[in-house]
Amino acid sequence: MKICVTSTGPTMDASVDPRFGRCQYFVFVNSETMEYEAMPNPSIGASSGAGIQAAQTVADKGAGVVITGQVGPNAIQTLGATDISIVTGASGTVSDAIGQYKNGMLQQSGSTTIPVSSGIGSGVGAGAGVGSGMGAGRGMGRGGGRGRGGGRGMGGGMGQGMGRGMGLAASITPTPPVPSQPAQTLDEEIQALESKMIEIKAKLEELKK
């Protein structure tokens, strides 16, 4: 039976290459006579699909068993379609790997030995803010001399700010909006202040006379 061992070199004394698709060499060994043939891996520099190409190379050479360190899912599928046995976990030299296989120290693998991890993450965030503010202030003062002094002064100011923000995120809890003062109440205060201003102007006109 012909056994293919992934190797770092072209001899039986070379170390086993733990990679299959991108190993440096394939060493094909006759398990009965221990005669071998080595060839460079033609798919070592492939940009993609190295495992599939390597599996096709091994199948074309008539190997019945592949001994390596790790095998990916694409190579597993291709090798499985050709009924080639896959043995993983080999270490040491190519000669050592053949001995380990003959002595039953290696286990046949029917699934990928390369850890496959997947993750899905998503996040959505949206935010909007609107703010408006208005303020008014008025101040008047008057002073007079000639033996007496009088002064009047008044200042009024109002300000309002309203802002609303909405946000949506996976780990942020929105803060409830703070109730704002009704616009009707503000209008009433403005009218009251304007009425007072009219009264003050009238008194100032009387003082001028």
mmCIF file of N, CA and C in Angstrom, residues 75-204:
data_model
loop_
_atom_site.group_PDB
_atom_site.id
_atom_site.type_symbol
_atom_site.label_atom_id
_atom_site.label_comp_id
_atom_site.label_asym_id
_atom_site.label_seq_id
_atom_site.Cartn_x
_atom_site.Cartn_y
_atom_site.Cartn_z
ATOM 1 N N ALA A 75 -10.050 19.767 2.199
ATOM 2 C CA ALA A 75 -9.216 18.609 1.891
ATOM 3 C C ALA A 75 -9.886 17.319 2.369
ATOM 4 N N ILE A 76 -10.550 17.372 3.541
ATOM 5 C CA ILE A 76 -11.267 16.204 4.058
ATOM 6 C C ILE A 76 -12.320 15.738 3.061
ATOM 7 N N GLN A 77 -13.060 16.696 2.531
ATOM 8 C CA GLN A 77 -14.122 16.359 1.590
ATOM 9 C C GLN A 77 -13.556 15.756 0.300
ATOM 10 N N THR A 78 -12.479 16.349 -0.200
ATOM 11 C CA THR A 78 -11.884 15.849 -1.451
ATOM 12 C C THR A 78 -11.273 14.473 -1.265
ATOM 13 N N LEU A 79 -10.541 14.280 -0.165
ATOM 14 C CA LEU A 79 -9.922 12.985 0.094
ATOM 15 C C LEU A 79 -10.981 11.920 0.362
ATOM 16 N N GLY A 80 -12.050 12.311 1.057
ATOM 17 C CA GLY A 80 -13.115 11.356 1.339
ATOM 18 C C GLY A 80 -13.800 10.867 0.075
ATOM 19 N N ALA A 81 -13.877 11.733 -0.925
ATOM 20 C CA ALA A 81 -14.516 11.336 -2.184
ATOM 21 C C ALA A 81 -13.685 10.312 -2.956
ATOM 22 N N THR A 82 -12.391 10.208 -2.629
ATOM 23 C CA THR A 82 -11.509 9.257 -3.321
ATOM 24 C C THR A 82 -11.208 8.030 -2.461
ATOM 25 N N ASP A 83 -11.871 7.932 -1.309
ATOM 26 C CA ASP A 83 -11.685 6.783 -0.396
ATOM 27 C C ASP A 83 -10.272 6.678 0.144
ATOM 28 N N ILE A 84 -9.580 7.809 0.261
ATOM 29 C CA ILE A 84 -8.249 7.812 0.860
ATOM 30 C C ILE A 84 -8.403 7.979 2.374
ATOM 31 N N SER A 85 -7.772 7.132 3.150
ATOM 32 C CA SER A 85 -7.828 7.223 4.610
ATOM 33 C C SER A 85 -6.969 8.387 5.086
ATOM 34 N N ILE A 86 -7.458 9.109 6.085
ATOM 35 C CA ILE A 86 -6.751 10.277 6.603
ATOM 36 C C ILE A 86 -6.332 9.984 8.037
ATOM 37 N N VAL A 87 -5.031 10.069 8.288
ATOM 38 C CA VAL A 87 -4.489 9.809 9.620
ATOM 39 C C VAL A 87 -3.783 11.078 10.088
ATOM 40 N N THR A 88 -4.169 11.580 11.265
ATOM 41 C CA THR A 88 -3.600 12.828 11.771
ATOM 42 C C THR A 88 -2.879 12.603 13.096
ATOM 43 N N GLY A 89 -2.175 13.634 13.534
ATOM 44 C CA GLY A 89 -1.477 13.577 14.809
ATOM 45 C C GLY A 89 -0.073 13.021 14.726
ATOM 46 N N ALA A 90 0.450 12.863 13.526
ATOM 47 C CA ALA A 90 1.802 12.310 13.375
ATOM 48 C C ALA A 90 2.851 13.325 13.812
ATOM 49 N N SER A 91 3.981 12.814 14.303
ATOM 50 C CA SER A 91 5.089 13.676 14.721
ATOM 51 C C SER A 91 6.400 12.954 14.480
ATOM 52 N N GLY A 92 7.506 13.674 14.643
ATOM 53 C CA GLY A 92 8.816 13.081 14.390
ATOM 54 C C GLY A 92 9.172 13.121 12.920
ATOM 55 N N THR A 93 9.918 12.124 12.474
ATOM 56 C CA THR A 93 10.334 12.064 11.083
ATOM 57 C C THR A 93 9.303 11.295 10.258
ATOM 58 N N VAL A 94 9.509 11.298 8.942
ATOM 59 C CA VAL A 94 8.627 10.539 8.058
ATOM 60 C C VAL A 94 8.695 9.057 8.416
ATOM 61 N N SER A 95 9.902 8.568 8.693
ATOM 62 C CA SER A 95 10.083 7.170 9.071
ATOM 63 C C SER A 95 9.348 6.864 10.377
ATOM 64 N N ASP A 96 9.416 7.809 11.330
ATOM 65 C CA ASP A 96 8.707 7.632 12.604
ATOM 66 C C ASP A 96 7.196 7.552 12.370
ATOM 67 N N ALA A 97 6.675 8.406 11.501
ATOM 68 C CA ALA A 97 5.239 8.436 11.233
ATOM 69 C C ALA A 97 4.762 7.113 10.631
ATOM 70 N N ILE A 98 5.571 6.536 9.741
ATOM 71 C CA ILE A 98 5.212 5.244 9.150
ATOM 72 C C ILE A 98 5.156 4.173 10.246
ATOM 73 N N GLY A 99 6.148 4.221 11.161
ATOM 74 C CA GLY A 99 6.179 3.258 12.250
ATOM 75 C C GLY A 99 5.004 3.430 13.191
ATOM 76 N N GLN A 100 4.654 4.676 13.489
ATOM 77 C CA GLN A 100 3.514 4.952 14.363
ATOM 78 C C GLN A 100 2.228 4.423 13.744
ATOM 79 N N TYR A 101 2.110 4.570 12.426
ATOM 80 C CA TYR A 101 0.897 4.098 11.750
ATOM 81 C C TYR A 101 0.826 2.570 11.761
ATOM 82 N N LYS A 102 1.916 1.923 11.473
ATOM 83 C CA LYS A 102 1.930 0.462 11.439
ATOM 84 C C LYS A 102 1.637 -0.145 12.818
ATOM 85 N N ASN A 103 2.064 0.550 13.877
ATOM 86 C CA ASN A 103 1.868 0.059 15.237
ATOM 87 C C ASN A 103 0.527 0.483 15.832
ATOM 88 N N GLY A 104 -0.316 1.116 15.021
ATOM 89 C CA GLY A 104 -1.641 1.509 15.501
ATOM 90 C C GLY A 104 -1.631 2.668 16.479
ATOM 91 N N MET A 105 -0.579 3.475 16.432
ATOM 92 C CA MET A 105 -0.470 4.603 17.369
ATOM 93 C C MET A 105 -1.154 5.861 16.850
ATOM 94 N N LEU A 106 -1.575 5.862 15.596
ATOM 95 C CA LEU A 106 -2.247 7.021 15.013
ATOM 96 C C LEU A 106 -3.699 6.666 14.728
ATOM 97 N N GLN A 107 -4.552 7.651 14.874
ATOM 98 C CA GLN A 107 -5.983 7.426 14.674
ATOM 99 C C GLN A 107 -6.433 8.002 13.343
ATOM 100 N N GLN A 108 -7.333 7.276 12.709
ATOM 101 C CA GLN A 108 -7.897 7.770 11.454
ATOM 102 C C GLN A 108 -8.897 8.872 11.753
ATOM 103 N N SER A 109 -8.864 9.919 10.953
ATOM 104 C CA SER A 109 -9.753 11.060 11.168
ATOM 105 C C SER A 109 -10.727 11.184 10.006
ATOM 106 N N GLY A 110 -11.998 11.433 10.348
ATOM 107 C CA GLY A 110 -13.003 11.612 9.305
ATOM 108 C C GLY A 110 -13.557 13.012 9.262
ATOM 109 N N SER A 111 -12.981 13.892 10.090
ATOM 110 C CA SER A 111 -13.437 15.281 10.119
ATOM 111 C C SER A 111 -12.232 16.188 10.250
ATOM 112 N N THR A 112 -12.449 17.464 9.990
ATOM 113 C CA THR A 112 -11.355 18.424 10.023
ATOM 114 C C THR A 112 -10.728 18.484 11.406
ATOM 115 N N THR A 113 -9.401 18.613 11.441
ATOM 116 C CA THR A 113 -8.694 18.747 12.709
ATOM 117 C C THR A 113 -8.244 20.176 12.949
ATOM 118 N N ILE A 114 -8.618 21.068 12.059
ATOM 119 C CA ILE A 114 -8.297 22.482 12.230
ATOM 120 C C ILE A 114 -9.480 23.149 12.897
ATOM 121 N N PRO A 115 -9.260 23.799 14.059
ATOM 122 C CA PRO A 115 -10.381 24.436 14.752
ATOM 123 C C PRO A 115 -11.058 25.452 13.858
ATOM 124 N N VAL A 116 -12.378 25.370 13.827
ATOM 125 C CA VAL A 116 -13.172 26.310 13.039
ATOM 126 C C VAL A 116 -14.006 27.111 13.998
ATOM 127 N N SER A 117 -13.872 28.396 13.962
ATOM 128 C CA SER A 117 -14.655 29.250 14.852
ATOM 129 C C SER A 117 -15.431 30.224 14.015
ATOM 130 N N SER A 118 -16.623 30.541 14.454
ATOM 131 C CA SER A 118 -17.456 31.500 13.738
ATOM 132 C C SER A 118 -18.112 32.402 14.742
ATOM 133 N N GLY A 119 -18.320 33.622 14.341
ATOM 134 C CA GLY A 119 -18.974 34.565 15.228
ATOM 135 C C GLY A 119 -19.828 35.529 14.443
ATOM 136 N N ILE A 120 -20.932 35.879 15.012
ATOM 137 C CA ILE A 120 -21.823 36.829 14.364
ATOM 138 C C ILE A 120 -22.064 37.958 15.340
ATOM 139 N N GLY A 121 -21.828 39.109 14.886
ATOM 140 C CA GLY A 121 -22.074 40.235 15.758
ATOM 141 C C GLY A 121 -22.764 41.336 14.989
ATOM 142 N N SER A 122 -23.641 41.963 15.616
ATOM 143 C CA SER A 122 -24.331 43.043 14.935
ATOM 144 C C SER A 122 -24.634 44.137 15.937
ATOM 145 N N GLY A 123 -24.656 45.335 15.459
ATOM 146 C CA GLY A 123 -24.989 46.454 16.326
ATOM 147 C C GLY A 123 -25.656 47.536 15.515
ATOM 148 N N VAL A 124 -26.651 48.122 16.098
ATOM 149 C CA VAL A 124 -27.363 49.191 15.420
ATOM 150 C C VAL A 124 -27.432 50.365 16.369
ATOM 151 N N GLY A 125 -27.110 51.519 15.892
ATOM 152 C CA GLY A 125 -27.192 52.695 16.749
ATOM 153 C C GLY A 125 -27.766 53.862 15.979
ATOM 154 N N ALA A 126 -28.623 54.588 16.606
ATOM 155 C CA ALA A 126 -29.200 55.761 15.966
ATOM 156 C C ALA A 126 -29.402 56.818 17.022
ATOM 157 N N GLY A 127 -29.150 58.042 16.699
ATOM 158 C CA GLY A 127 -29.328 59.100 17.682
ATOM 159 C C GLY A 127 -29.801 60.366 17.009
ATOM 160 N N ALA A 128 -30.661 61.072 17.644
ATOM 161 C CA ALA A 128 -31.141 62.336 17.125
ATOM 162 C C ALA A 128 -31.323 63.285 18.289
ATOM 163 N N GLY A 129 -30.989 64.535 18.120
ATOM 164 C CA GLY A 129 -31.147 65.504 19.190
ATOM 165 C C GLY A 129 -31.682 66.811 18.644
ATOM 166 N N VAL A 130 -32.600 67.379 19.331
ATOM 167 C CA VAL A 130 -33.170 68.668 18.936
ATOM 168 C C VAL A 130 -33.148 69.566 20.158
ATOM 169 N N GLY A 131 -32.663 70.739 20.021
ATOM 170 C CA GLY A 131 -32.628 71.651 21.157
ATOM 171 C C GLY A 131 -33.067 73.040 20.724
ATOM 172 N N SER A 132 -33.836 73.702 21.544
ATOM 173 C CA SER A 132 -34.242 75.075 21.243
ATOM 174 C C SER A 132 -34.215 75.864 22.534
ATOM 175 N N GLY A 133 -33.855 77.090 22.458
ATOM 176 C CA GLY A 133 -33.799 77.921 23.648
ATOM 177 C C GLY A 133 -34.202 79.342 23.309
ATOM 178 N N MET A 134 -34.858 80.007 24.238
ATOM 179 C CA MET A 134 -35.222 81.406 24.014
ATOM 180 C C MET A 134 -35.041 82.155 25.332
ATOM 181 N N GLY A 135 -34.577 83.318 25.221
ATOM 182 C CA GLY A 135 -34.357 84.098 26.433
ATOM 183 C C GLY A 135 -34.602 85.573 26.145
ATOM 184 N N ALA A 136 -35.126 86.257 27.124
ATOM 185 C CA ALA A 136 -35.372 87.689 26.960
ATOM 186 C C ALA A 136 -35.033 88.386 28.262
ATOM 187 N N GLY A 137 -34.418 89.491 28.186
ATOM 188 C CA GLY A 137 -34.082 90.238 29.394
ATOM 189 C C GLY A 137 -34.229 91.732 29.114
ATOM 190 N N ARG A 138 -34.800 92.441 30.021
ATOM 191 C CA ARG A 138 -34.975 93.900 29.852
ATOM 192 C C ARG A 138 -34.613 94.593 31.166
ATOM 193 N N GLY A 139 -33.971 95.655 31.063
ATOM 194 C CA GLY A 139 -33.604 96.391 32.271
ATOM 195 C C GLY A 139 -33.691 97.888 32.000
ATOM 196 N N MET A 140 -34.221 98.648 32.922
ATOM 197 C CA MET A 140 -34.335 100.101 32.749
ATOM 198 C C MET A 140 -33.979 100.773 34.070
ATOM 199 N N GLY A 141 -33.354 101.871 33.994
ATOM 200 C CA GLY A 141 -32.979 102.582 35.223
ATOM 201 C C GLY A 141 -32.971 104.089 34.968
ATOM 202 N N ARG A 142 -33.264 104.859 36.030
ATOM 203 C CA ARG A 142 -33.273 106.314 35.884
ATOM 204 C C ARG A 142 -32.917 106.940 37.224
ATOM 205 N N GLY A 143 -32.122 107.891 37.164
ATOM 206 C CA GLY A 143 -31.753 108.597 38.402
ATOM 207 C C GLY A 143 -31.824 110.103 38.197
ATOM 208 N N GLY A 144 -32.246 110.833 39.180
ATOM 209 C CA GLY A 144 -32.333 112.294 39.068
ATOM 210 C C GLY A 144 -31.796 112.971 40.323
ATOM 211 N N GLY A 145 -31.204 114.105 40.196
ATOM 212 C CA GLY A 145 -30.661 114.875 41.332
ATOM 213 C C GLY A 145 -31.445 116.162 41.585
ATOM 214 N N ARG A 146 -30.959 117.182 42.180
ATOM 215 C CA ARG A 146 -31.590 118.418 42.663
ATOM 216 C C ARG A 146 -32.175 118.180 44.047
ATOM 217 N N GLY A 147 -31.403 117.641 44.839
ATOM 218 C CA GLY A 147 -31.859 117.574 46.216
ATOM 219 C C GLY A 147 -32.633 116.285 46.498
ATOM 220 N N ARG A 148 -32.956 115.631 45.481
ATOM 221 C CA ARG A 148 -33.629 114.364 45.701
ATOM 222 C C ARG A 148 -33.172 113.366 44.614
ATOM 223 N N GLY A 149 -33.285 112.187 44.929
ATOM 224 C CA GLY A 149 -32.844 111.178 43.972
ATOM 225 C C GLY A 149 -33.848 110.027 43.924
ATOM 226 N N GLY A 150 -34.033 109.593 42.816
ATOM 227 C CA GLY A 150 -34.959 108.459 42.663
ATOM 228 C C GLY A 150 -34.432 107.524 41.578
ATOM 229 N N GLY A 151 -34.666 106.354 41.757
ATOM 230 C CA GLY A 151 -34.184 105.404 40.751
ATOM 231 C C GLY A 151 -35.147 104.233 40.633
ATOM 232 N N ARG A 152 -35.254 103.856 39.471
ATOM 233 C CA ARG A 152 -36.071 102.687 39.209
ATOM 234 C C ARG A 152 -35.244 101.718 38.348
ATOM 235 N N GLY A 153 -35.351 100.510 38.673
ATOM 236 C CA GLY A 153 -34.637 99.530 37.836
ATOM 237 C C GLY A 153 -35.379 98.194 37.839
ATOM 238 N N MET A 154 -35.361 97.627 36.742
ATOM 239 C CA MET A 154 -36.043 96.344 36.652
ATOM 240 C C MET A 154 -35.380 95.505 35.567
ATOM 241 N N GLY A 155 -35.268 94.247 35.827
ATOM 242 C CA GLY A 155 -34.707 93.348 34.814
ATOM 243 C C GLY A 155 -35.453 92.019 34.856
ATOM 244 N N GLY A 156 -35.712 91.561 33.761
ATOM 245 C CA GLY A 156 -36.409 90.272 33.701
ATOM 246 C C GLY A 156 -35.764 89.391 32.627
ATOM 247 N N GLY A 157 -35.722 88.174 32.898
ATOM 248 C CA GLY A 157 -35.136 87.268 31.907
ATOM 249 C C GLY A 157 -35.815 85.908 31.966
ATOM 250 N N MET A 158 -35.947 85.396 30.861
ATOM 251 C CA MET A 158 -36.538 84.063 30.800
ATOM 252 C C MET A 158 -35.713 83.221 29.831
ATOM 253 N N GLY A 159 -35.635 81.968 30.111
ATOM 254 C CA GLY A 159 -34.925 81.078 29.195
ATOM 255 C C GLY A 159 -35.538 79.685 29.252
ATOM 256 N N GLN A 160 -35.566 79.111 28.170
ATOM 257 C CA GLN A 160 -36.111 77.757 28.103
ATOM 258 C C GLN A 160 -35.257 76.940 27.149
ATOM 259 N N GLY A 161 -34.980 75.746 27.515
ATOM 260 C CA GLY A 161 -34.249 74.850 26.619
ATOM 261 C C GLY A 161 -34.925 73.490 26.616
ATOM 262 N N MET A 162 -35.103 73.024 25.476
ATOM 263 C CA MET A 162 -35.720 71.710 25.353
ATOM 264 C C MET A 162 -34.828 70.850 24.458
ATOM 265 N N GLY A 163 -34.572 69.666 24.859
ATOM 266 C CA GLY A 163 -33.780 68.765 24.027
ATOM 267 C C GLY A 163 -34.314 67.354 24.155
ATOM 268 N N ARG A 164 -34.312 66.725 23.087
ATOM 269 C CA ARG A 164 -34.738 65.323 23.080
ATOM 270 C C ARG A 164 -33.713 64.491 22.331
ATOM 271 N N GLY A 165 -33.383 63.383 22.875
ATOM 272 C CA GLY A 165 -32.422 62.499 22.221
ATOM 273 C C GLY A 165 -32.928 61.075 22.278
ATOM 274 N N MET A 166 -32.708 60.396 21.230
ATOM 275 C CA MET A 166 -33.108 58.990 21.178
ATOM 276 C C MET A 166 -31.923 58.186 20.698
ATOM 277 N N GLY A 167 -31.657 57.123 21.340
ATOM 278 C CA GLY A 167 -30.543 56.269 20.937
ATOM 279 C C GLY A 167 -30.913 54.823 21.104
ATOM 280 N N LEU A 168 -30.411 54.019 20.229
ATOM 281 C CA LEU A 168 -30.657 52.588 20.291
ATOM 282 C C LEU A 168 -29.334 51.890 20.143
ATOM 283 N N ALA A 169 -28.975 51.069 21.105
ATOM 284 C CA ALA A 169 -27.737 50.302 21.057
ATOM 285 C C ALA A 169 -27.942 49.020 21.829
ATOM 286 N N ALA A 170 -27.038 48.088 21.569
ATOM 287 C CA ALA A 170 -27.241 46.765 22.161
ATOM 288 C C ALA A 170 -27.078 46.786 23.670
ATOM 289 N N SER A 171 -26.195 47.679 24.217
ATOM 290 C CA SER A 171 -25.928 47.627 25.639
ATOM 291 C C SER A 171 -26.229 48.936 26.335
ATOM 292 N N ILE A 172 -27.009 49.825 25.736
ATOM 293 C CA ILE A 172 -27.317 51.120 26.330
ATOM 294 C C ILE A 172 -28.813 51.241 26.526
ATOM 295 N N THR A 173 -29.195 51.564 27.735
ATOM 296 C CA THR A 173 -30.610 51.747 28.034
ATOM 297 C C THR A 173 -30.931 53.230 27.934
ATOM 298 N N PRO A 174 -31.890 53.610 27.119
ATOM 299 C CA PRO A 174 -32.208 55.025 26.970
ATOM 300 C C PRO A 174 -32.740 55.626 28.262
ATOM 301 N N THR A 175 -32.358 56.877 28.508
ATOM 302 C CA THR A 175 -32.823 57.589 29.685
ATOM 303 C C THR A 175 -34.163 58.249 29.379
ATOM 304 N N PRO A 176 -35.151 58.086 30.273
ATOM 305 C CA PRO A 176 -36.468 58.693 30.030
ATOM 306 C C PRO A 176 -36.352 60.203 29.881
ATOM 307 N N PRO A 177 -37.056 60.795 28.941
ATOM 308 C CA PRO A 177 -36.987 62.239 28.743
ATOM 309 C C PRO A 177 -37.553 63.005 29.932
ATOM 310 N N VAL A 178 -36.928 64.146 30.213
ATOM 311 C CA VAL A 178 -37.392 65.002 31.308
ATOM 312 C C VAL A 178 -38.516 65.894 30.795
ATOM 313 N N PRO A 179 -39.633 65.892 31.503
ATOM 314 C CA PRO A 179 -40.771 66.725 31.054
ATOM 315 C C PRO A 179 -40.375 68.190 30.991
ATOM 316 N N SER A 180 -40.767 68.853 29.924
ATOM 317 C CA SER A 180 -40.465 70.262 29.760
ATOM 318 C C SER A 180 -41.693 71.098 30.109
ATOM 319 N N GLN A 181 -41.437 72.375 30.381
ATOM 320 C CA GLN A 181 -42.512 73.270 30.771
ATOM 321 C C GLN A 181 -43.407 73.563 29.567
ATOM 322 N N PRO A 182 -44.725 73.469 29.732
ATOM 323 C CA PRO A 182 -45.642 73.726 28.616
ATOM 324 C C PRO A 182 -45.434 75.103 28.012
ATOM 325 N N ALA A 183 -45.589 75.188 26.708
ATOM 326 C CA ALA A 183 -45.391 76.454 26.003
ATOM 327 C C ALA A 183 -46.447 77.486 26.407
ATOM 328 N N GLN A 184 -47.636 77.001 26.772
ATOM 329 C CA GLN A 184 -48.709 77.922 27.151
ATOM 330 C C GLN A 184 -48.330 78.711 28.401
ATOM 331 N N THR A 185 -47.703 78.038 29.364
ATOM 332 C CA THR A 185 -47.286 78.722 30.595
ATOM 333 C C THR A 185 -46.239 79.770 30.290
ATOM 334 N N LEU A 186 -45.330 79.496 29.397
ATOM 335 C CA LEU A 186 -44.296 80.472 29.034
ATOM 336 C C LEU A 186 -44.910 81.705 28.369
ATOM 337 N N ASP A 187 -45.872 81.459 27.507
ATOM 338 C CA ASP A 187 -46.538 82.600 26.861
ATOM 339 C C ASP A 187 -47.214 83.503 27.897
ATOM 340 N N GLU A 188 -47.825 82.867 28.891
ATOM 341 C CA GLU A 188 -48.487 83.669 29.922
ATOM 342 C C GLU A 188 -47.483 84.498 30.711
ATOM 343 N N GLU A 189 -46.327 83.937 31.030
ATOM 344 C CA GLU A 189 -45.300 84.693 31.757
ATOM 345 C C GLU A 189 -44.779 85.853 30.919
ATOM 346 N N ILE A 190 -44.603 85.574 29.617
ATOM 347 C CA ILE A 190 -44.129 86.658 28.747
ATOM 348 C C ILE A 190 -45.131 87.802 28.702
ATOM 349 N N GLN A 191 -46.385 87.480 28.581
ATOM 350 C CA GLN A 191 -47.421 88.522 28.554
ATOM 351 C C GLN A 191 -47.453 89.301 29.867
ATOM 352 N N ALA A 192 -47.257 88.599 30.993
ATOM 353 C CA ALA A 192 -47.267 89.280 32.293
ATOM 354 C C ALA A 192 -46.105 90.250 32.397
ATOM 355 N N LEU A 193 -44.928 89.829 31.926
ATOM 356 C CA LEU A 193 -43.755 90.707 31.977
ATOM 357 C C LEU A 193 -43.926 91.921 31.056
ATOM 358 N N GLU A 194 -44.495 91.669 29.898
ATOM 359 C CA GLU A 194 -44.710 92.787 28.986
ATOM 360 C C GLU A 194 -45.697 93.803 29.582
ATOM 361 N N SER A 195 -46.695 93.292 30.285
ATOM 362 C CA SER A 195 -47.663 94.212 30.937
ATOM 363 C C SER A 195 -46.974 95.048 32.000
ATOM 364 N N LYS A 196 -46.070 94.422 32.780
ATOM 365 C CA LYS A 196 -45.330 95.172 33.794
ATOM 366 C C LYS A 196 -44.438 96.223 33.173
ATOM 367 N N MET A 197 -43.842 95.890 32.025
ATOM 368 C CA MET A 197 -42.983 96.841 31.340
ATOM 369 C C MET A 197 -43.768 98.072 30.884
ATOM 370 N N ILE A 198 -44.981 97.791 30.428
ATOM 371 C CA ILE A 198 -45.828 98.927 30.013
ATOM 372 C C ILE A 198 -46.128 99.831 31.196
ATOM 373 N N GLU A 199 -46.436 99.251 32.358
ATOM 374 C CA GLU A 199 -46.721 100.043 33.551
ATOM 375 C C GLU A 199 -45.502 100.853 33.978
ATOM 376 N N ILE A 200 -44.313 100.218 33.919
ATOM 377 C CA ILE A 200 -43.091 100.920 34.318
ATOM 378 C C ILE A 200 -42.797 102.083 33.386
ATOM 379 N N LYS A 201 -43.011 101.863 32.074
ATOM 380 C CA LYS A 201 -42.784 102.962 31.131
ATOM 381 C C LYS A 201 -43.722 104.129 31.405
ATOM 382 N N ALA A 202 -44.960 103.796 31.764
ATOM 383 C CA ALA A 202 -45.933 104.853 32.066
ATOM 384 C C ALA A 202 -45.500 105.655 33.282
ATOM 385 N N LYS A 203 -44.981 104.986 34.313
ATOM 386 C CA LYS A 203 -44.530 105.695 35.520
ATOM 387 C C LYS A 203 -43.317 106.552 35.224
ATOM 388 N N LEU A 204 -42.430 106.060 34.372
ATOM 389 C CA LEU A 204 -41.250 106.848 34.001
ATOM 390 C C LEU A 204 -41.629 108.123 33.244
#
